[in-house]
Coordinates of C-alpha atoms in Angstrom, one line a residue:
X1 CA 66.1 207.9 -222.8
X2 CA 64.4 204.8 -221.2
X3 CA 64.0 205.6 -217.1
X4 CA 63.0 202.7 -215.2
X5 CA 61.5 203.7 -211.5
X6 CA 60.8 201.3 -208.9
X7 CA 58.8 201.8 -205.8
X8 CA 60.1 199.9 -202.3
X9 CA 63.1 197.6 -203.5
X10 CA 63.8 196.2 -199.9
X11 CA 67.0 195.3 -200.5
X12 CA 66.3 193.0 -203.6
X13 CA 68.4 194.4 -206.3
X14 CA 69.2 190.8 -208.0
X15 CA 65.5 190.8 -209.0
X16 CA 65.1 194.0 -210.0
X17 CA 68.1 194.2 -211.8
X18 CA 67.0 190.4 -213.2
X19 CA 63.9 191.9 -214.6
X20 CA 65.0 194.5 -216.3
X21 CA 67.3 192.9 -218.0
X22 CA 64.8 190.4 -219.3
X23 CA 62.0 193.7 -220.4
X24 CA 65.3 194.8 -222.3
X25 CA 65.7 191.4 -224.2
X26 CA 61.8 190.6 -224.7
X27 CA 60.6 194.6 -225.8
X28 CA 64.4 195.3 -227.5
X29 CA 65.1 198.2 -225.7
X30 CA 67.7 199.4 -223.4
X31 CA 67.4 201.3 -220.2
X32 CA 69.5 203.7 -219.7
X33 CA 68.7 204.5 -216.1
X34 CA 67.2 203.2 -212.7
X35 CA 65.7 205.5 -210.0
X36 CA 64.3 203.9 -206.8
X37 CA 61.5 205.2 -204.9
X38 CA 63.1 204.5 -200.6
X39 CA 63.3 201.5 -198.6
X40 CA 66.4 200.8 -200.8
X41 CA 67.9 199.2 -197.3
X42 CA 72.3 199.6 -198.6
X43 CA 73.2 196.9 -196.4
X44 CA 76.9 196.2 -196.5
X45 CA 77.3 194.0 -193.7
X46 CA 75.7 192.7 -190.4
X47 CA 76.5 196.0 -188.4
X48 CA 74.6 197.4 -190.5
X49 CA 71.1 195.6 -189.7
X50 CA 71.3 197.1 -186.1
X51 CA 70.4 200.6 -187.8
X52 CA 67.6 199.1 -190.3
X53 CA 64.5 199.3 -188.3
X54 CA 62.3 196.5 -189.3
X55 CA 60.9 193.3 -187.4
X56 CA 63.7 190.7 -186.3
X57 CA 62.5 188.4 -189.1
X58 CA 62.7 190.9 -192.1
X59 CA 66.7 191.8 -190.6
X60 CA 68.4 189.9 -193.5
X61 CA 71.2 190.7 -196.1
X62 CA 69.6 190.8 -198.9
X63 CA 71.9 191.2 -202.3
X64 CA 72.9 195.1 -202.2
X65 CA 76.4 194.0 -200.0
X66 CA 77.0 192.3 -203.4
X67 CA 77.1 195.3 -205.4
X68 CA 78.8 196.8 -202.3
X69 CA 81.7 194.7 -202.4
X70 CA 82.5 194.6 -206.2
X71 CA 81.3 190.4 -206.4
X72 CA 78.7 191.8 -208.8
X73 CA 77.7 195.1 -210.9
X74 CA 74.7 196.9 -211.3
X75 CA 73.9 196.7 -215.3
X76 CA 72.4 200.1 -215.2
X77 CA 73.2 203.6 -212.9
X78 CA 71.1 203.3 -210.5
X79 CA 69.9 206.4 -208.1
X80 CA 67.7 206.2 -205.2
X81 CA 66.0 208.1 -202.1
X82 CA 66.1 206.8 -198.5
X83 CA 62.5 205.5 -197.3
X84 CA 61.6 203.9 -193.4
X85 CA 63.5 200.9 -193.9
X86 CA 67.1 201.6 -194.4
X87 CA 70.4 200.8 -192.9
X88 CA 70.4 204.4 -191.7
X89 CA 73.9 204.6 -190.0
X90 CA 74.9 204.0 -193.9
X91 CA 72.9 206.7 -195.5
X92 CA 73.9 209.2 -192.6
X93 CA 77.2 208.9 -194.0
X94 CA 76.2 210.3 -197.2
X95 CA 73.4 212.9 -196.2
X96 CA 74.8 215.4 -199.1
X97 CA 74.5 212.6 -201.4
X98 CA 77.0 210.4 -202.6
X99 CA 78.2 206.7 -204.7
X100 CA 76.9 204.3 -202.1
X101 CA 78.6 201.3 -204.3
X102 CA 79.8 201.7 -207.9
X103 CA 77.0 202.8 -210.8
X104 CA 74.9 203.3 -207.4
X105 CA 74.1 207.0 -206.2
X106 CA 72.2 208.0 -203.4
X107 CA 70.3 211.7 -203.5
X108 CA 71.1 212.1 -200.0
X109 CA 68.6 213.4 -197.5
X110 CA 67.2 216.4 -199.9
X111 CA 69.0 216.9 -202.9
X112 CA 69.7 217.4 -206.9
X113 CA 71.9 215.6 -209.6
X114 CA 71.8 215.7 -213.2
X115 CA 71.7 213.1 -215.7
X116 CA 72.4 213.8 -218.9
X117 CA 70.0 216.7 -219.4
X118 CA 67.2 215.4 -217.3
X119 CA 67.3 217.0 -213.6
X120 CA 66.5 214.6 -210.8
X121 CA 66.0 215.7 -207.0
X122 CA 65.0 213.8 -204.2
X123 CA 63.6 213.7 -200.4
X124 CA 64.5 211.1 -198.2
X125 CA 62.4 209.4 -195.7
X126 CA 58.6 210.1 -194.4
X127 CA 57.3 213.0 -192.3
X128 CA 56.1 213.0 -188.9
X129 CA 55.2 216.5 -187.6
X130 CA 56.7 215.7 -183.8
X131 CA 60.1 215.8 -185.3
X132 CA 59.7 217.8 -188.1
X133 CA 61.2 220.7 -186.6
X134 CA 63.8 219.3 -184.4
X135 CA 67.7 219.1 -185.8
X136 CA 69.7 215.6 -186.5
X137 CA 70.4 215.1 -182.8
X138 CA 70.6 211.5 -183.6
X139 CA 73.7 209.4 -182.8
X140 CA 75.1 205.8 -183.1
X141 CA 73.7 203.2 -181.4
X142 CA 70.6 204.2 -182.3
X143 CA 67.9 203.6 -179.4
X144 CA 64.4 202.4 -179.5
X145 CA 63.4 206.3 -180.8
X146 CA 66.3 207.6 -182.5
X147 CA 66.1 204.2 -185.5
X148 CA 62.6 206.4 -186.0
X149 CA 63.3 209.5 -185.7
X150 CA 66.5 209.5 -188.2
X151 CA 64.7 208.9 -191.1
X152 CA 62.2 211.7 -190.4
X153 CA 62.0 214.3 -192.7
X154 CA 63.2 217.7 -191.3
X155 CA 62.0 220.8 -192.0
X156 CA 65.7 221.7 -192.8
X157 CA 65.8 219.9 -195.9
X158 CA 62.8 220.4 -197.1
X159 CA 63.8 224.4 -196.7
X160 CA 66.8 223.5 -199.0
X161 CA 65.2 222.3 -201.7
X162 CA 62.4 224.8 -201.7
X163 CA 65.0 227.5 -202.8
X164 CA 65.6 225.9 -205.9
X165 CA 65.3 228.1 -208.7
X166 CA 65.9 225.9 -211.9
X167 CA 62.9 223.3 -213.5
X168 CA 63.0 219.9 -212.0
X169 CA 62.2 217.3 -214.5
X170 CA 61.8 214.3 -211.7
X171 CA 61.1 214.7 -208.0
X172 CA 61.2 211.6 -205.6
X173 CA 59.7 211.0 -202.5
X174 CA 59.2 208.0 -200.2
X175 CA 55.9 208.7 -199.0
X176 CA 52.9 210.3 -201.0
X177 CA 52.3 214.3 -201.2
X178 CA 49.0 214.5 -198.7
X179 CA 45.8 215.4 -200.7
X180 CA 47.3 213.5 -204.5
X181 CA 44.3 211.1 -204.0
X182 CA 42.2 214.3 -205.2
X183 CA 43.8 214.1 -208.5
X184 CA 43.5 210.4 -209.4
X185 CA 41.1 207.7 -208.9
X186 CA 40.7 207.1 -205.6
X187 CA 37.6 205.1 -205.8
X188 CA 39.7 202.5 -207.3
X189 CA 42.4 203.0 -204.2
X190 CA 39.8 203.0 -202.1
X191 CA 38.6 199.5 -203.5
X192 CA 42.7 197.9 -203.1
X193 CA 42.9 199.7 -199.6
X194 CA 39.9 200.7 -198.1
X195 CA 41.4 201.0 -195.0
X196 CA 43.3 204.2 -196.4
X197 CA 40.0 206.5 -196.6
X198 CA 40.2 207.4 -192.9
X199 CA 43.3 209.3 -193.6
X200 CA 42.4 210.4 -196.9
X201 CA 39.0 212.0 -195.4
X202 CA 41.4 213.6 -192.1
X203 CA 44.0 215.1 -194.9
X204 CA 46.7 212.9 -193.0
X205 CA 47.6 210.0 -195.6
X206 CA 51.1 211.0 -196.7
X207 CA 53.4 214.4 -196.3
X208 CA 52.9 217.8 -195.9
X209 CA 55.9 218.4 -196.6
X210 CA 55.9 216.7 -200.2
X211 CA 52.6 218.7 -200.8
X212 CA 54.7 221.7 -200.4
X213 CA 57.5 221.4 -202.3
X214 CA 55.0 219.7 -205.5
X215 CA 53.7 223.2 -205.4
X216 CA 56.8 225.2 -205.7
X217 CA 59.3 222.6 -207.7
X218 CA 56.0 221.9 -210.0
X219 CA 58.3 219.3 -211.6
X220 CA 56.9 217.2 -215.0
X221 CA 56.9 214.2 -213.1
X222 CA 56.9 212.9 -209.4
X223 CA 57.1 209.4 -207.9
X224 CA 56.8 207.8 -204.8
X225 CA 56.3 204.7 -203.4
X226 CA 55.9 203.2 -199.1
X227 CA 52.0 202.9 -199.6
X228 CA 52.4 199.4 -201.3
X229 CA 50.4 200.0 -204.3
X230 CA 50.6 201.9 -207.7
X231 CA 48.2 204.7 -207.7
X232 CA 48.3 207.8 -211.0
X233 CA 47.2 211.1 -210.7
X234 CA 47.9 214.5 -213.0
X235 CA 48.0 217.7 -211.0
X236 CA 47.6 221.5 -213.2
X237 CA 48.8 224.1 -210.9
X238 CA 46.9 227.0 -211.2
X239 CA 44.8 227.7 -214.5
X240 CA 46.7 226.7 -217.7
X241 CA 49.6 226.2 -215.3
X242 CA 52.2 223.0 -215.7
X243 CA 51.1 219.8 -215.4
X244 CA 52.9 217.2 -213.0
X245 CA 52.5 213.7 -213.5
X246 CA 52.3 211.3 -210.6
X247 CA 53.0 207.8 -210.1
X248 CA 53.2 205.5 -207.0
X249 CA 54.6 202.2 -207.2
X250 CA 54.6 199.0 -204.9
X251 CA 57.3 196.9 -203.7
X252 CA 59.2 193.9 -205.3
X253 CA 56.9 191.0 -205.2
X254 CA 56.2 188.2 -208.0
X255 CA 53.0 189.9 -209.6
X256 CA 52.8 193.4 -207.8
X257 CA 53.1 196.4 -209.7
X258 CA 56.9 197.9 -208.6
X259 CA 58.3 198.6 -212.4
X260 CA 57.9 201.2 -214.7
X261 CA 59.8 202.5 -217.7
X262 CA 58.8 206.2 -218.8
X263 CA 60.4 207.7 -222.1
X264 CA 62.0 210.8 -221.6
X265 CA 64.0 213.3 -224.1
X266 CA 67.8 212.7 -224.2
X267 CA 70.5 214.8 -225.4
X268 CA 72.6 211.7 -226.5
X269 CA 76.2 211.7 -225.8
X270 CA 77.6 209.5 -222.8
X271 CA 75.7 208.7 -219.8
X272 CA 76.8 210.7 -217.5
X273 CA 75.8 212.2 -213.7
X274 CA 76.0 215.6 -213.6
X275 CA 76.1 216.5 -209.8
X276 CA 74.8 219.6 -208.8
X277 CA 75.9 220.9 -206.0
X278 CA 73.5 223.4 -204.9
X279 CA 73.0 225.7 -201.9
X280 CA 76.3 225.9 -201.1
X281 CA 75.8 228.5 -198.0
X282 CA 73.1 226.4 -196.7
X283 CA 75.6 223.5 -196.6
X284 CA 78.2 225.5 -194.4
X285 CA 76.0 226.5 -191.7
X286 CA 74.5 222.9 -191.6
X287 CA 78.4 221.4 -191.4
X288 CA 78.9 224.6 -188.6
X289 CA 76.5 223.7 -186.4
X290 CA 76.9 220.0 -186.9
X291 CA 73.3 218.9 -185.7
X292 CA 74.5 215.3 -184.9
X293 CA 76.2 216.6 -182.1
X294 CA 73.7 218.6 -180.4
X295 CA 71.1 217.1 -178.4
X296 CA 67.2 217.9 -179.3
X297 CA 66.7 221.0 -178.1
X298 CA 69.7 222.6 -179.3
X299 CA 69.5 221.6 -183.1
X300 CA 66.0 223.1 -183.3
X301 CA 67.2 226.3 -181.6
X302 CA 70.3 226.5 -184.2
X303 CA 67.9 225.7 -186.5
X304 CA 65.2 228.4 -186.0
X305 CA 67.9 231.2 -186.4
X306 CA 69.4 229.9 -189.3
X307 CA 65.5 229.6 -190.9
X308 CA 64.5 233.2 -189.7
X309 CA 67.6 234.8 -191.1
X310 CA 67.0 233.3 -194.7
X311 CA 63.4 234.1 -194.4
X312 CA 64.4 237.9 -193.8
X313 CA 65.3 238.1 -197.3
X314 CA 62.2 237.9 -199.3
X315 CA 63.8 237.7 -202.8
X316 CA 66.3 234.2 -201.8
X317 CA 68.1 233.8 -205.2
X318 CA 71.6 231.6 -205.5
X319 CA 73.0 234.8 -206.3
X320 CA 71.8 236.8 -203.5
X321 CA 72.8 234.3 -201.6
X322 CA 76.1 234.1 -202.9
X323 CA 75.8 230.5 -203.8
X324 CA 78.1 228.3 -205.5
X325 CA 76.6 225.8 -207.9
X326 CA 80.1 222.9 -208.4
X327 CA 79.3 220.8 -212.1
X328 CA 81.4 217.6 -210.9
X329 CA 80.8 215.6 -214.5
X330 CA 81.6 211.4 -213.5
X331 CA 81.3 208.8 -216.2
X332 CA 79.2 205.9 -215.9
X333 CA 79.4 203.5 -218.9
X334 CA 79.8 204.5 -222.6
X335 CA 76.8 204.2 -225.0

């Protein structure tokens, strides 16, 4: 199976989609998949750029309403993670996950699917520690803080996905895992974007959060993207232990390094997306409480006793937790 990733697409899925088609007609090959890396920006209409927090001048359409509105559709199933720049009241309405436009799925704020037999998972938006522990206290209009603050990552989600259980094949995440410069060539990096080694020296340049969950999901391969620049590494955890392969990618821009097409094994029949909807239990309490709804404080209240109560049992498993695991199998195109 041919897997295309893409780092920021900014709203430009005509080019994207353009290139790849041409890469399928000049290397005779066909891709059988697109994942995008954040700052997908799923604007369907004007409204919409009131929630996409990016300077005045960069507030524009783009081609993703198209796609949107059925005038065109995307040649390949297409999944993708929320970044920094995104029409946010959009992605809020899917935050389990969901079709954003046909043949295009979005992971939701932390989440799983399967396609074909290749497990994807996904963590939208970048950390900031100040609201890393608060709840989704966030409503519509968004104010000068809260177009920030929503697409922070919360520890919430990131304590979701670190009860997964099962291999991950591919992770996604907007920003980089903090300390992944150890594990490539950072000279190099350094010699792109100098002005990056402050952070790298004060352990600062990327997430925490990411860091963490590399180390438990230890999937085969990760990428991210929001740094503007493709940058590999290989990580081995522990001696002898797995290896996970990592790749940042840049933005779409003539002659910048945004596309990649990895070859991974494919049990052939249809293409489908196998959603996997994990962590049921987790899901109810979040939809209980109902975090947009309470204010600041409140959320991260909720919040703590929800954590501490999970943490109390040391041995989480799905079926401790009585967890339901719902196989919803949707076809995409025929081979």
């Amino acid at each position: 199976m041919k897997i295309a990733v893409e780092g920021c697409m900014h709203g430009d899925l005509d080019n994207v989609y353009a290139s790849l088609l041409h890469l399928q007609e000049v290397e005779k090959m066909k891709i059988d998949l697109l994942i995008c890396c954040g700052d997908f920006q799923a604007v369907r209409n004007e409204k919409d750029l009131e929630s996409l927090n990016v300077p005045p001048k960069y507030r524009t359409m783009n081609s993703f309403w198209k796609y949107y509105s059925g005038e065109k559709a995307a040649p390949f199933p297409t999944i993708f993670i929320g970044g920094n720049h995104e029409a946010s009241n959009y992605l809020w309405e899917l935050y389990y996950g969901g079709w954003a436009a046909p043949q295009i799925y979005f992971l939701g704020f932390a989440g799983i699917v399967k396609f074909g037999n290749v497990r994807i998972g996904g963590l939208s938006g970048i950390y900031k520690q100040n609201d890393y522990y608060s709840g989704h206290y966030e409503k519509l209009p968004y104010n000068e803080h809260d177009i920030r603050s929503i697409y922070h990552v919360r520890e919430y989600d990131v304590h979701k996905l670190m009860q997964v259980q099962e291999p991950i094949d591919i992770f996604l995440s907007h920003d980089w895992p903090v300390g992944i410069t150890d594990y490539g060539n950072v000279e190099n990096l350094l010699r792109h974007k100098s002005y990056f080694e402050k952070e790298i020296m004060e352990g600062t340049l990327g997430s925490r959060a990411a860091t963490d969950l590399m180390a438990k999901l230890r999937p085969s391969y990760w990428f991210s993207a929001h740094l503007h620049c493709k940058f590999s590494a290989l990580v081995q955890h522990g001696d002898g232990g797995p290896l996970t392969k990592f790749l940042a990618l840049d933005k779409c821009l003539p002659g910048r390094n945004f596309l990649q097409v990895v070859t991974y094994p494919f049990q052939q029949p249809k293409i489908f997306l196998e959603l996997l909807l994990k962590l049921n239990l987790l899901r109810q309490l979040f939809e209980s409480c109902r975090f947009s709804k309470l204010n600041q404080h409140q959320g991260l209240m909720i919040f703590t006793m929800m954590k501490n109560g999970l943490q109390s049992r040391r041995n989480l498993t799905q079926s401790s937790l009585e967890l339901e695991c719902v196989q919803i199998l949707v076809m995409l195109s025929s081979t």
